[in-house]
Amino acid sequence: MDINSDGHIDILSGSYSRMEGSMAGLFQVLHGQAKGGFKKAVVLKGTDGKPLVIPKSTEGEHGDMESICTRPTAVDWDGDGDLDLVVGNMTGRFYLFTGEGGGKFAPKPAPIRADGKPLQIKGHHGDPFLIDWDRDGDLDLLSGSDLGGVQWAENTAGPKQAPKLKPFEFLIPAEKETVHECRPNDVKAPAGSTRVWAADINGDKKLDLLVGDTISLISPADNLTDAEFVKRYDKWKKDMRKLTRDDTAPPDEQSMEEMQKRVQKLYEEREEFMSEDRTGFVWVYLQK
């Protein structure tokens, strides 16, 4: 998208966390250049000259989670001709930074709502993709989530109106149990942490879905037979469940530190019998 209306395509990005690093958790843009290529990434600021940031939540347990794992997309949300920023985050909620033209944005975001309540995906890690999915002339909101699958918030406002969204529904259901790791030959469907793009992939004038995911592919270490690997992996999972099960009172700081050390040791032990490839796939869903 052309963020600053200079006729060149720019690259817009969020980032994961504000807990580490000077650029973490902020929105960044690489402005396109006339002769091709992009300038160095800069922090996107509001009209007050300060970096755009989703404020920390004062509601419930969200806290810092509102301002991390930011996922921005630029779109004319309110139909006034200027690009706005629709932003997802770790909580699975969504915010709007209103555009004021020329790459300038209001410094304070407004929560996007559905039926009077904050719009919330089922799960976490909201990743907004805006498109007229149902072909009624207005922008609908698609999103993946940490659970997997694809969700859809239908816009009922009509063309050139500020969106009026329904709560999310699944377009593609998540698996009953989110798969985080598996053997390579056991990959059958998208795992968790899905990201979504809609486009006409096969040229039939219908919108299809591209769905990315994240998964760890695990295999036996070189010195183990498959049977030995299965035995040790099953024991490892049993030990991990026993260590991390939540059936007691909240631990104090000292016991939490001790548990973290034990978890770290378990992960070191698994390197002795397992090789791991953290990767992901892109899946195509063709619309009928």
Short mmCIF file of C-alpha atoms in Angstrom, two decimals, residues 13-201:
data_model
loop_
_atom_site.label_atom_id
_atom_site.label_comp_id
_atom_site.label_asym_id
_atom_site.label_seq_id
_atom_site.Cartn_x
_atom_site.Cartn_y
_atom_site.Cartn_z
CA SER A 13 4.87 -3.95 9.57
CA GLY A 14 4.03 -4.50 13.20
CA SER A 15 6.27 -6.33 15.65
CA TYR A 16 5.95 -8.78 18.44
CA SER A 17 6.75 -7.23 21.81
CA ARG A 18 7.49 -4.01 23.67
CA MET A 19 9.44 -5.89 26.34
CA GLU A 20 12.74 -5.93 24.47
CA GLY A 21 14.47 -3.64 22.01
CA SER A 22 13.90 -0.08 20.92
CA MET A 23 11.60 -0.96 17.99
CA ALA A 24 9.67 -3.82 19.57
CA GLY A 25 5.88 -3.55 19.62
CA LEU A 26 5.80 -0.48 17.39
CA PHE A 27 4.53 0.00 13.83
CA GLN A 28 7.19 0.47 11.19
CA VAL A 29 7.13 1.48 7.54
CA LEU A 30 9.65 1.11 4.71
CA HIS A 31 8.83 3.87 2.25
CA GLY A 32 9.13 3.03 -1.43
CA GLN A 33 11.52 4.97 -3.65
CA ALA A 34 11.06 6.36 -7.17
CA LYS A 35 13.74 4.12 -8.71
CA GLY A 36 12.64 1.01 -6.88
CA GLY A 37 13.66 -0.43 -3.54
CA PHE A 38 12.78 0.86 -0.11
CA LYS A 39 14.16 3.24 2.46
CA LYS A 40 15.26 2.11 5.90
CA ALA A 41 12.41 1.20 8.26
CA VAL A 42 11.14 4.04 10.44
CA VAL A 43 8.70 4.04 13.33
CA LEU A 44 5.23 5.19 12.32
CA LYS A 45 4.19 8.21 14.39
CA GLY A 46 0.91 9.93 15.12
CA THR A 47 0.08 13.58 14.50
CA ASP A 48 1.39 14.33 18.00
CA GLY A 49 4.90 13.29 16.88
CA LYS A 50 4.96 10.23 19.15
CA PRO A 51 5.13 6.58 18.03
CA LEU A 52 1.77 4.94 17.45
CA VAL A 53 1.11 2.47 20.24
CA ILE A 54 -1.94 0.52 21.38
CA PRO A 55 -2.41 1.58 25.02
CA LYS A 56 -2.12 -0.99 27.76
CA SER A 57 -5.49 -2.36 28.75
CA THR A 58 -7.08 -1.49 32.07
CA GLU A 59 -9.70 -4.21 31.61
CA GLY A 60 -9.31 -7.63 33.20
CA GLU A 61 -6.10 -9.55 32.53
CA HIS A 62 -5.17 -8.10 29.11
CA GLY A 63 -2.63 -5.52 30.32
CA ASP A 64 0.47 -5.43 28.12
CA MET A 65 -1.02 -8.00 25.74
CA GLU A 66 -2.96 -5.23 23.98
CA SER A 67 0.25 -3.58 22.77
CA ILE A 68 2.22 -6.63 21.60
CA CYS A 69 2.14 -8.91 18.54
CA THR A 70 0.86 -5.98 16.50
CA ARG A 71 -0.53 -6.73 13.03
CA PRO A 72 -1.44 -3.61 11.00
CA THR A 73 -3.15 -3.25 7.66
CA ALA A 74 -3.83 0.02 5.85
CA VAL A 75 -7.28 0.50 4.33
CA ASP A 76 -9.87 3.23 3.86
CA TRP A 77 -12.00 2.05 6.78
CA ASP A 78 -14.45 4.95 6.96
CA GLY A 79 -14.80 5.74 3.24
CA ASP A 80 -13.34 9.27 3.43
CA GLY A 81 -10.58 8.63 0.90
CA ASP A 82 -7.71 8.42 3.43
CA LEU A 83 -5.91 5.27 4.53
CA ASP A 84 -6.59 4.22 8.11
CA LEU A 85 -4.80 1.56 10.17
CA VAL A 86 -6.74 -1.48 11.33
CA VAL A 87 -4.60 -3.29 13.87
CA GLY A 88 -4.69 -6.70 15.53
CA ASN A 89 -2.77 -7.80 18.61
CA MET A 90 -2.07 -10.72 20.91
CA THR A 91 -5.41 -10.52 22.73
CA GLY A 92 -7.35 -11.10 19.54
CA ARG A 93 -8.97 -7.66 19.70
CA PHE A 94 -8.75 -4.96 17.02
CA TYR A 95 -8.11 -1.21 16.97
CA LEU A 96 -8.44 1.65 14.49
CA PHE A 97 -5.95 4.50 14.02
CA THR A 98 -7.87 7.02 11.93
CA GLY A 99 -5.96 8.34 8.92
CA GLU A 100 -5.67 12.06 8.28
CA GLY A 101 -4.08 11.83 4.82
CA GLY A 102 -0.48 11.86 3.62
CA GLY A 103 0.61 9.06 5.94
CA LYS A 104 -0.57 10.85 9.09
CA PHE A 105 -2.66 9.12 11.73
CA ALA A 106 -4.53 10.11 14.87
CA PRO A 107 -2.37 9.22 17.88
CA LYS A 108 -5.04 7.42 19.91
CA PRO A 109 -6.72 4.30 18.55
CA ALA A 110 -10.37 3.40 18.97
CA PRO A 111 -11.40 -0.18 19.73
CA ILE A 112 -13.33 -1.81 16.89
CA ARG A 113 -16.63 -3.16 18.16
CA ALA A 114 -19.32 -5.64 17.17
CA ASP A 115 -22.78 -5.46 18.74
CA GLY A 116 -21.49 -2.87 21.19
CA LYS A 117 -18.65 -5.06 22.50
CA PRO A 118 -14.94 -5.14 21.54
CA LEU A 119 -14.52 -7.23 18.40
CA GLN A 120 -12.76 -10.42 19.51
CA ILE A 121 -11.62 -13.46 17.56
CA LYS A 122 -11.98 -16.88 19.10
CA GLY A 123 -8.48 -17.34 20.47
CA HIS A 124 -5.59 -14.89 20.29
CA HIS A 125 -3.24 -13.27 17.73
CA GLY A 126 -5.61 -11.22 15.59
CA ASP A 127 -4.31 -10.60 12.05
CA PRO A 128 -6.76 -8.39 10.11
CA PHE A 129 -7.30 -8.80 6.38
CA LEU A 130 -9.97 -6.47 4.93
CA ILE A 131 -11.86 -7.48 1.78
CA ASP A 132 -15.41 -7.64 0.46
CA TRP A 133 -15.74 -11.37 1.13
CA ASP A 134 -19.50 -11.63 0.53
CA ARG A 135 -19.53 -9.27 -2.48
CA ASP A 136 -22.09 -6.84 -1.06
CA GLY A 137 -19.95 -3.75 -1.64
CA ASP A 138 -18.44 -3.23 1.82
CA LEU A 139 -15.29 -4.40 3.61
CA ASP A 140 -15.45 -7.50 5.80
CA LEU A 141 -12.73 -8.51 8.23
CA LEU A 142 -10.93 -11.87 8.00
CA SER A 143 -8.45 -13.17 10.55
CA GLY A 144 -6.47 -16.21 11.55
CA SER A 145 -5.65 -17.01 15.17
CA ASP A 146 -3.40 -19.04 17.43
CA LEU A 147 -6.09 -21.76 17.40
CA GLY A 148 -5.91 -22.14 13.64
CA GLY A 149 -8.66 -21.88 11.06
CA VAL A 150 -10.05 -18.72 9.44
CA GLN A 151 -12.61 -16.38 10.99
CA TRP A 152 -14.91 -13.81 9.39
CA ALA A 153 -16.58 -10.69 10.82
CA GLU A 154 -19.31 -9.69 8.35
CA ASN A 155 -19.82 -5.99 7.62
CA THR A 156 -23.51 -5.02 7.34
CA ALA A 157 -23.06 -1.27 6.87
CA GLY A 158 -23.15 -1.09 3.08
CA PRO A 159 -20.82 0.61 0.56
CA LYS A 160 -18.90 3.76 1.52
CA GLN A 161 -20.11 3.62 5.12
CA ALA A 162 -18.19 3.21 8.34
CA PRO A 163 -18.21 -0.57 8.92
CA LYS A 164 -20.73 -2.20 11.21
CA LEU A 165 -19.40 -5.64 12.02
CA LYS A 166 -21.00 -8.80 13.33
CA PRO A 167 -19.08 -11.00 15.81
CA PHE A 168 -16.60 -13.43 14.29
CA GLU A 169 -17.66 -16.76 12.83
CA PHE A 170 -15.44 -19.51 11.44
CA LEU A 171 -15.11 -19.71 7.67
CA ILE A 172 -12.70 -22.61 8.13
CA PRO A 173 -12.99 -24.33 11.53
CA ALA A 174 -9.90 -24.78 13.64
CA GLU A 175 -8.83 -28.32 14.41
CA LYS A 176 -10.37 -29.71 17.62
CA GLU A 177 -6.90 -29.80 19.15
CA THR A 178 -4.27 -27.32 18.01
CA VAL A 179 -1.21 -29.15 16.71
CA HIS A 180 2.09 -27.50 17.61
CA GLU A 181 4.43 -30.29 16.56
CA CYS A 182 4.22 -33.57 14.67
CA ARG A 183 6.12 -36.01 12.46
CA PRO A 184 6.52 -34.82 8.83
CA ASN A 185 4.26 -37.55 7.43
CA ASP A 186 1.50 -36.62 9.88
CA VAL A 187 0.89 -33.14 8.45
CA LYS A 188 -2.72 -33.28 7.23
CA ALA A 189 -4.21 -29.79 7.79
CA PRO A 190 -3.19 -26.27 8.86
CA ALA A 191 -1.80 -26.05 12.38
CA GLY A 192 -2.06 -23.04 14.67
CA SER A 193 -0.96 -19.40 14.35
CA THR A 194 -2.78 -19.02 11.04
CA ARG A 195 -2.41 -15.96 8.81
CA VAL A 196 -4.85 -15.22 6.00
CA TRP A 197 -4.87 -13.70 2.51
CA ALA A 198 -7.84 -13.70 0.14
CA ALA A 199 -7.49 -13.55 -3.66
CA ASP A 200 -8.78 -15.20 -6.83
CA ILE A 201 -6.12 -17.89 -7.09
#
